[in-house]
């Protein structure tokens, strides 16, 4: 059984053989040092704990092939540094994804606002048209259904000039109402 104070070489040799006691001893000897070292760099306790766990998990997973050319502590600090860099790289990617998502949300928000403005505008025009006298309303609606002035005159049994007057008056009233409601948008 390994004990604290045994040489790093003995711990590594036993670890390579799959000795869980060597792994436990390694963890016991270095987890706190690694945790404090990592925490000073990333300032996030949970992430620091996760990184320490990743360092030890990677060591266990690669135990048969692990080659240590420095002291065990230096090796672990190097592994921790690699994990911290990986953490920051991942954080940058997540930040970019978050920023991209936020931009998309802002774009959607603008689109929603534009849609809302459009729906307000549409409702305002609808209310205004409902308030037109009957013949003016029919002339205006038929014109927007792409009927010619002569077709409208024939359908409504009106003179073409009267139809033109109704359509012009309808447009004037709509423009006036829109300029009152949306003065920042000059509608001519």
Coordinates of N, CA and C in Angstrom, one line a residue:
X1 N 0.8 -1.2 0.0 CA 0.0 0.0 0.0 C 0.9 1.2 0.0
X2 N 0.5 2.2 -0.9 CA 1.3 3.4 -1.0 C 0.9 4.4 0.2
X3 N 1.8 5.2 0.6 CA 1.6 6.2 1.6 C 2.1 7.5 1.2
X4 N 1.5 8.6 1.8 CA 2.0 9.9 1.5 C 3.5 10.0 1.8
X5 N 4.2 10.6 1.0 CA 5.6 10.7 1.2 C 6.4 9.8 0.3
X6 N 5.7 8.8 -0.3 CA 6.4 7.9 -1.2 C 6.9 8.8 -2.4
X7 N 7.8 8.3 -3.1 CA 8.4 9.0 -4.3 C 7.4 9.0 -5.4
X8 N 7.4 10.1 -6.1 CA 6.6 10.3 -7.3 C 6.7 9.1 -8.3
X9 N 8.0 8.6 -8.4 CA 8.2 7.5 -9.4 C 7.4 6.3 -9.0
X10 N 7.3 6.0 -7.6 CA 6.6 4.9 -7.2 C 5.1 5.0 -7.4
X11 N 4.6 6.2 -7.2 CA 3.2 6.5 -7.5 C 2.9 6.3 -8.9
X12 N 3.7 6.9 -9.8 CA 3.5 6.7 -11.2 C 3.5 5.3 -11.7
X13 N 4.5 4.6 -11.2 CA 4.7 3.1 -11.5 C 3.5 2.4 -11.1
X14 N 3.0 2.6 -9.9 CA 1.8 1.8 -9.5 C 0.5 2.3 -10.2
X15 N 0.5 3.5 -10.6 CA -0.6 4.1 -11.3 C -0.7 3.4 -12.7
X16 N 0.5 3.2 -13.3 CA 0.5 2.6 -14.7 C 0.0 1.2 -14.6
X17 N 0.1 0.5 -13.4 CA -0.3 -0.8 -13.3 C -1.8 -0.9 -12.9
X18 N -2.5 0.3 -12.8 CA -3.9 0.4 -12.6 C -4.2 0.3 -11.1
X19 N -3.3 0.6 -10.2 CA -3.5 0.6 -8.8 C -4.3 1.8 -8.4
X20 N -5.5 1.5 -7.9 CA -6.4 2.6 -7.5 C -6.0 3.3 -6.2
X21 N -5.2 2.6 -5.4 CA -4.7 3.2 -4.2 C -3.7 4.3 -4.6
X22 N -2.9 4.0 -5.6 CA -1.9 5.0 -6.1 C -2.7 6.2 -6.7
X23 N -3.7 6.0 -7.4 CA -4.6 7.0 -7.9 C -5.2 7.9 -6.8
X24 N -5.7 7.2 -5.8 CA -6.3 7.9 -4.6 C -5.3 8.7 -3.9
X25 N -4.1 8.2 -3.7 CA -3.0 8.9 -3.1 C -2.6 10.2 -3.9
X26 N -2.5 10.0 -5.2 CA -2.2 11.1 -6.1 C -3.2 12.2 -6.0
X27 N -4.5 11.8 -6.0 CA -5.6 12.7 -5.8 C -5.5 13.5 -4.5
X28 N -5.3 12.7 -3.4 CA -5.2 13.2 -2.1 C -4.1 14.2 -1.9
X29 N -3.0 13.9 -2.6 CA -1.8 14.8 -2.4 C -1.9 16.1 -3.2
X30 N -2.6 16.1 -4.4 CA -2.5 17.2 -5.2 C -3.8 17.9 -5.6
X31 N -5.0 17.4 -5.2 CA -6.2 18.0 -5.7 C -6.3 19.4 -5.1
X32 N -6.0 19.7 -3.9 CA -6.2 21.0 -3.3 C -5.3 22.0 -3.9
X33 N -4.0 21.6 -4.1 CA -3.0 22.5 -4.8 C -3.5 22.9 -6.2
X34 N -4.0 21.9 -6.9 CA -4.5 22.2 -8.3 C -5.7 23.1 -8.2
X35 N -6.6 22.8 -7.3 CA -7.8 23.6 -7.2 C -7.5 25.0 -6.9
X36 N -6.7 25.3 -6.0 CA -6.3 26.7 -5.6 C -5.6 27.3 -6.8
X37 N -4.7 26.6 -7.4 CA -4.0 27.2 -8.6 C -5.0 27.5 -9.7
X38 N -5.9 26.7 -10.0 CA -6.9 26.9 -11.1 C -7.8 28.0 -10.7
X39 N -8.3 28.0 -9.5 CA -9.2 29.0 -9.0 C -8.7 30.4 -9.1
X40 N -7.4 30.6 -8.9 CA -6.8 31.9 -9.0 C -6.8 32.4 -10.4
X41 N -6.9 31.5 -11.4 CA -6.9 31.9 -12.8 C -8.3 32.1 -13.3
X42 N -9.2 31.3 -12.9 CA -10.6 31.4 -13.6 C -11.6 32.0 -12.7
X43 N -11.4 32.1 -11.4 CA -12.3 32.8 -10.5 C -13.7 32.2 -10.5
X44 N -13.8 30.9 -10.7 CA -15.1 30.2 -10.7 C -15.0 28.9 -10.0
X45 N -15.5 28.8 -8.8 CA -15.3 27.6 -7.9 C -15.7 26.3 -8.6
X46 N -16.9 26.3 -9.2 CA -17.5 25.1 -9.8 C -16.7 24.7 -11.0
X47 N -16.3 25.7 -11.8 CA -15.5 25.4 -13.0 C -14.1 24.9 -12.5
X48 N -13.6 25.4 -11.5 CA -12.2 25.0 -11.0 C -12.3 23.5 -10.5
X49 N -13.4 23.2 -9.8 CA -13.6 21.8 -9.4 C -13.7 20.9 -10.6
X50 N -14.4 21.3 -11.6 CA -14.6 20.5 -12.8 C -13.3 20.3 -13.5
X51 N -12.5 21.3 -13.6 CA -11.2 21.2 -14.2 C -10.2 20.3 -13.5
X52 N -10.2 20.4 -12.1 CA -9.4 19.4 -11.3 C -9.9 18.0 -11.6
X53 N -11.2 17.8 -11.6 CA -11.7 16.4 -11.9 C -11.2 16.0 -13.3
X54 N -11.3 16.9 -14.3 CA -10.9 16.5 -15.6 C -9.4 16.1 -15.7
X55 N -8.6 16.9 -14.9 CA -7.1 16.5 -14.9 C -6.9 15.1 -14.4
X56 N -7.6 14.8 -13.3 CA -7.4 13.4 -12.7 C -8.1 12.4 -13.6
X57 N -9.2 12.7 -14.2 CA -9.9 11.7 -15.0 C -8.9 11.4 -16.2
X58 N -8.4 12.4 -16.8 CA -7.5 12.2 -18.0 C -6.2 11.4 -17.6
X59 N -5.7 11.6 -16.4 CA -4.6 10.8 -15.9 C -5.0 9.4 -15.8
X60 N -6.1 9.1 -15.2 CA -6.5 7.7 -15.0 C -6.8 7.1 -16.4
X61 N -7.4 7.8 -17.3 CA -7.7 7.2 -18.6 C -6.4 6.9 -19.4
X62 N -5.4 7.7 -19.2 CA -4.1 7.5 -19.9 C -3.0 6.9 -19.1
X63 N -3.4 6.3 -18.0 CA -2.4 5.8 -17.0 C -1.3 4.9 -17.6
X64 N -1.8 4.0 -18.5 CA -0.8 3.0 -19.1 C 0.3 3.7 -20.0
X65 N -0.1 4.8 -20.6 CA 0.8 5.4 -21.6 C 1.4 6.7 -21.1
X66 N 1.1 7.1 -19.9 CA 1.6 8.4 -19.3 C 3.1 8.4 -19.2
X67 N 3.7 9.5 -19.7 CA 5.1 9.7 -19.5 C 5.4 11.0 -18.8
X68 N 6.1 11.0 -17.7 CA 6.3 12.2 -16.9 C 7.8 12.4 -16.9
X69 N 8.2 13.5 -17.5 CA 9.7 13.9 -17.6 C 10.0 15.0 -16.6
X70 N 9.1 15.4 -15.8 CA 9.3 16.4 -14.8 C 8.9 15.8 -13.5
X71 N 8.8 16.7 -12.5 CA 8.2 16.2 -11.2 C 6.7 15.9 -11.4
X72 N 6.1 15.1 -10.6 CA 4.7 14.8 -10.7 C 3.9 16.1 -10.5
X73 N 4.3 17.0 -9.6 CA 3.6 18.2 -9.3 C 3.7 19.1 -10.6
X74 N 4.8 19.2 -11.2 CA 5.0 20.0 -12.4 C 4.1 19.5 -13.5
X75 N 4.1 18.2 -13.6 CA 3.3 17.5 -14.7 C 1.8 17.8 -14.4
X76 N 1.3 17.7 -13.2 CA -0.1 18.0 -12.9 C -0.4 19.5 -13.1
X77 N 0.5 20.4 -12.8 CA 0.3 21.8 -13.0 C 0.2 22.1 -14.5
X78 N 1.1 21.4 -15.3 CA 1.0 21.5 -16.8 C -0.3 21.0 -17.3
X79 N -0.8 19.9 -16.8 CA -2.1 19.3 -17.2 C -3.2 20.3 -16.8
X80 N -3.1 20.9 -15.7 CA -4.1 21.9 -15.2 C -4.1 23.1 -16.1
X81 N -2.9 23.6 -16.5 CA -2.8 24.7 -17.4 C -3.4 24.4 -18.7
X82 N -3.2 23.2 -19.2 CA -3.8 22.8 -20.5 C -5.4 22.8 -20.4
X83 N -5.9 22.3 -19.2 CA -7.3 22.3 -19.0 C -7.9 23.7 -18.9
X84 N -7.1 24.6 -18.2 CA -7.6 26.0 -18.1 C -7.6 26.6 -19.4
X85 N -6.6 26.4 -20.2 CA -6.6 27.0 -21.6 C -7.8 26.5 -22.4
X86 N -8.1 25.2 -22.3 CA -9.2 24.6 -22.9 C -10.5 25.2 -22.4
X87 N -10.6 25.4 -21.1 CA -11.8 26.0 -20.5 C -12.0 27.4 -21.1
X88 N -10.9 28.2 -21.2 CA -11.1 29.6 -21.8 C -11.4 29.5 -23.3
X89 N -10.8 28.6 -24.0 CA -11.2 28.4 -25.4 C -12.7 28.1 -25.5
X90 N -13.1 27.2 -24.7 CA -14.6 26.8 -24.7 C -15.4 28.0 -24.3
X91 N -15.0 28.7 -23.3 CA -15.7 29.9 -22.9 C -15.8 30.9 -24.0
X92 N -14.7 31.1 -24.8 CA -14.8 32.1 -25.9 C -15.8 31.6 -27.0
X93 N -15.7 30.3 -27.3 CA -16.7 29.8 -28.2 C -18.1 30.0 -27.8
X94 N -18.4 29.6 -26.5 CA -19.7 29.8 -25.9 C -20.1 31.3 -26.0
X95 N -19.1 32.2 -25.7 CA -19.4 33.6 -25.7 C -19.8 34.0 -27.1
X96 N -19.0 33.5 -28.1 CA -19.4 33.9 -29.5 C -20.7 33.3 -29.9
X97 N -21.1 32.1 -29.5 CA -22.4 31.5 -29.8 C -23.4 32.4 -29.1
X98 N -23.2 32.8 -27.8 CA -24.1 33.6 -27.1 C -24.3 34.9 -27.8
X99 N -23.2 35.6 -28.2 CA -23.3 36.8 -28.9 C -24.1 36.7 -30.2
X100 N -23.8 35.6 -30.9 CA -24.6 35.4 -32.2 C -26.0 35.2 -31.9
X101 N -26.4 34.4 -30.9 CA -27.8 34.2 -30.5 C -28.4 35.5 -30.1
X102 N -27.7 36.3 -29.3 CA -28.2 37.6 -28.9 C -28.5 38.5 -30.1
X103 N -27.6 38.5 -31.0 CA -27.8 39.3 -32.2 C -29.0 38.9 -33.0
X104 N -29.2 37.6 -33.1 CA -30.3 37.0 -33.8 C -31.6 37.4 -33.1
X105 N -31.6 37.3 -31.7 CA -32.7 37.7 -30.9 C -33.0 39.2 -31.1
X106 N -32.0 40.0 -31.1 CA -32.2 41.5 -31.4 C -32.8 41.7 -32.7
X107 N -32.3 41.0 -33.7 CA -32.8 41.1 -35.1 C -34.3 40.7 -35.1
X108 N -34.6 39.6 -34.4 CA -36.0 39.1 -34.3 C -36.8 40.1 -33.6
X109 N -36.3 40.7 -32.6 CA -37.0 41.7 -31.8 C -37.3 42.9 -32.7
X110 N -36.4 43.3 -33.5 CA -36.6 44.4 -34.5 C -37.7 44.0 -35.4
X111 N -37.6 42.8 -35.9 CA -38.6 42.3 -36.9 C -40.0 42.3 -36.2
X112 N -40.0 41.9 -35.0 CA -41.3 41.8 -34.2 C -41.8 43.2 -34.1
X113 N -40.9 44.2 -33.8 CA -41.4 45.6 -33.6 C -41.9 46.1 -35.0
X114 N -41.2 45.8 -36.0 CA -41.6 46.2 -37.4 C -42.9 45.6 -37.7
X115 N -43.1 44.3 -37.4 CA -44.4 43.6 -37.6 C -45.5 44.3 -36.8
X116 N -45.2 44.6 -35.6 CA -46.2 45.2 -34.7 C -46.6 46.6 -35.3
X117 N -45.6 47.4 -35.8 CA -45.8 48.7 -36.4 C -46.7 48.5 -37.6
X118 N -46.4 47.4 -38.4 CA -47.1 47.2 -39.6 C -48.6 46.8 -39.3
X119 N -48.7 45.9 -38.3 CA -50.1 45.5 -37.9 C -50.9 46.7 -37.4
X120 N -50.2 47.6 -36.6 CA -50.9 48.9 -36.1 C -51.3 49.7 -37.3
X121 N -50.4 49.8 -38.3 CA -50.7 50.6 -39.5 C -51.9 50.0 -40.3
X122 N -51.8 48.7 -40.4 CA -52.9 48.0 -41.1 C -54.2 48.2 -40.4
X123 N -54.2 48.1 -39.1 CA -55.5 48.2 -38.3 C -56.0 49.7 -38.5
X124 N -55.1 50.6 -38.4 CA -55.5 52.0 -38.6 C -56.1 52.3 -39.9
X125 N -55.6 51.7 -41.0 CA -56.1 51.9 -42.3 C -57.5 51.2 -42.4
X126 N -57.6 50.0 -41.8 CA -58.8 49.3 -41.8 C -59.9 50.1 -41.2
X127 N -59.6 50.6 -40.0 CA -60.6 51.4 -39.3 C -61.0 52.7 -40.1
X128 N -60.1 53.3 -40.7 CA -60.3 54.5 -41.5 C -61.2 54.1 -42.7
X129 N -60.9 53.0 -43.4 CA -61.7 52.6 -44.5 C -63.2 52.3 -44.1
X130 N -63.3 51.7 -43.0 CA -64.7 51.3 -42.5 C -65.5 52.6 -42.2
X131 N -64.8 53.7 -42.0 CA -65.5 55.0 -41.7 C -65.9 55.8 -43.0
X132 N -65.4 55.3 -44.2 CA -65.7 56.0 -45.4 C -67.2 55.8 -45.8
X133 N -67.7 56.7 -46.5 CA -69.1 56.5 -47.0 C -69.1 55.3 -47.9
X134 N -70.2 54.6 -48.1 CA -70.3 53.3 -48.7 C -69.7 53.3 -50.1
X135 N -70.1 54.3 -51.0 CA -69.6 54.3 -52.4 C -68.1 54.5 -52.4
X136 N -67.6 55.4 -51.6 CA -66.1 55.7 -51.5 C -65.4 54.4 -51.1
X137 N -65.9 53.8 -50.0 CA -65.3 52.5 -49.5 C -65.2 51.5 -50.6
X138 N -66.3 51.3 -51.4 CA -66.3 50.3 -52.4 C -65.4 50.7 -53.6
X139 N -65.3 51.9 -53.9 CA -64.4 52.4 -55.0 C -63.0 52.1 -54.6
X140 N -62.6 52.5 -53.4 CA -61.3 52.3 -52.9 C -60.9 50.8 -52.8
X141 N -61.7 50.0 -52.3 CA -61.4 48.6 -52.2 C -61.3 47.9 -53.6
X142 N -62.2 48.3 -54.5 CA -62.1 47.7 -55.8 C -60.8 48.2 -56.5
X143 N -60.4 49.4 -56.3 CA -59.2 49.9 -56.9 C -58.0 49.1 -56.4
X144 N -58.0 48.8 -55.1 CA -56.9 48.0 -54.5 C -57.0 46.5 -54.9
X145 N -58.1 46.1 -55.4 CA -58.3 44.8 -56.0 C -57.9 44.8 -57.4
X146 N -57.3 45.9 -57.9 CA -56.7 46.0 -59.2 C -57.8 46.1 -60.3
X147 N -58.9 46.8 -60.0 CA -59.9 47.0 -61.0 C -59.6 48.4 -61.6
X148 N -59.9 48.6 -62.9 CA -59.7 49.9 -63.5 C -60.8 50.8 -63.1
X149 N -60.6 52.1 -63.3 CA -61.6 53.1 -62.9 C -62.9 52.9 -63.7
X150 N -62.8 52.5 -65.0 CA -64.0 52.3 -65.8 C -64.7 51.0 -65.3
X151 N -64.0 50.0 -64.9 CA -64.7 48.8 -64.3 C -65.4 49.1 -63.0
X152 N -64.7 49.9 -62.2 CA -65.4 50.3 -60.9 C -66.6 51.2 -61.2
X153 N -66.5 52.1 -62.1 CA -67.6 53.0 -62.4 C -68.8 52.1 -62.9
X154 N -68.5 51.1 -63.7 CA -69.6 50.3 -64.2 C -70.2 49.4 -63.1
X155 N -69.4 48.9 -62.2 CA -69.9 48.0 -61.1 C -70.7 48.9 -60.1
X156 N -70.3 50.1 -59.8 CA -71.0 50.9 -58.8 C -72.0 51.8 -59.5
X157 N -72.1 51.8 -60.8 CA -73.1 52.6 -61.5 C -72.8 54.1 -61.2
X158 N -71.5 54.5 -61.4 CA -71.1 55.9 -61.1 C -70.3 56.4 -62.4
X159 N -70.2 57.7 -62.5 CA -69.4 58.2 -63.5 C -67.9 58.0 -63.2
X160 N -67.1 57.8 -64.2 CA -65.6 57.6 -63.9 C -65.0 58.7 -63.1
X161 N -65.4 60.0 -63.4 CA -64.9 61.1 -62.6 C -65.2 61.0 -61.1
X162 N -66.4 60.5 -60.9 CA -66.9 60.4 -59.5 C -66.1 59.3 -58.8
X163 N -65.8 58.2 -59.5 CA -64.9 57.1 -59.0 C -63.6 57.7 -58.7
X164 N -63.0 58.4 -59.6 CA -61.7 59.0 -59.4 C -61.7 59.9 -58.2
X165 N -62.7 60.7 -58.0 CA -62.8 61.6 -56.9 C -62.9 60.9 -55.6
X166 N -63.7 59.8 -55.6 CA -63.8 58.9 -54.4 C -62.5 58.3 -54.0
X167 N -61.7 57.8 -55.0 CA -60.4 57.2 -54.7 C -59.4 58.3 -54.2
X168 N -59.4 59.4 -54.8 CA -58.5 60.5 -54.4 C -58.8 61.0 -53.0
X169 N -60.1 61.1 -52.7 CA -60.6 61.5 -51.3 C -60.2 60.5 -50.3
X170 N -60.4 59.2 -50.7 CA -60.1 58.1 -49.7 C -58.6 58.1 -49.4
X171 N -57.7 58.3 -50.4 CA -56.3 58.4 -50.2 C -55.9 59.6 -49.4
X172 N -56.5 60.7 -49.6 CA -56.2 61.9 -48.8 C -56.6 61.7 -47.4
X173 N -57.7 61.1 -47.1 CA -58.1 60.8 -45.7 C -57.2 59.8 -45.0
X174 N -56.8 58.8 -45.7 CA -55.9 57.8 -45.2 C -54.5 58.5 -44.9
X175 N -54.0 59.3 -45.8 CA -52.7 59.9 -45.6 C -52.8 60.9 -44.4
X176 N -53.9 61.6 -44.3 CA -54.1 62.5 -43.2 C -54.1 61.8 -41.8
X177 N -54.9 60.7 -41.8 CA -55.0 59.9 -40.6 C -53.6 59.3 -40.2
X178 N -52.9 58.8 -41.2 CA -51.6 58.2 -40.9 C -50.6 59.3 -40.4
X179 N -50.6 60.5 -41.0 CA -49.7 61.5 -40.6 C -50.0 62.0 -39.2
X180 N -51.3 61.9 -38.8 CA -51.6 62.2 -37.4 C -51.1 61.2 -36.4
X181 N -51.3 59.9 -36.8 CA -50.9 58.8 -35.9 C -49.4 58.6 -35.9
X182 N -48.7 58.7 -37.1 CA -47.3 58.5 -37.2 C -46.6 59.7 -37.8
X183 N -46.5 60.8 -37.0 CA -46.0 62.1 -37.5 C -44.5 61.9 -37.9
X184 N -43.8 60.9 -37.3 CA -42.4 60.8 -37.6 C -42.2 60.1 -39.0
X185 N -43.2 59.6 -39.6 CA -43.1 59.0 -40.9 C -44.0 59.9 -41.9
X186 N -43.3 60.7 -42.6 CA -44.0 61.5 -43.5 C -44.5 60.7 -44.7
X187 N -45.8 60.6 -44.8 CA -46.4 59.8 -45.9 C -47.1 60.8 -46.9
X188 N -46.6 60.8 -48.1 CA -47.1 61.7 -49.1 C -47.9 60.9 -50.1

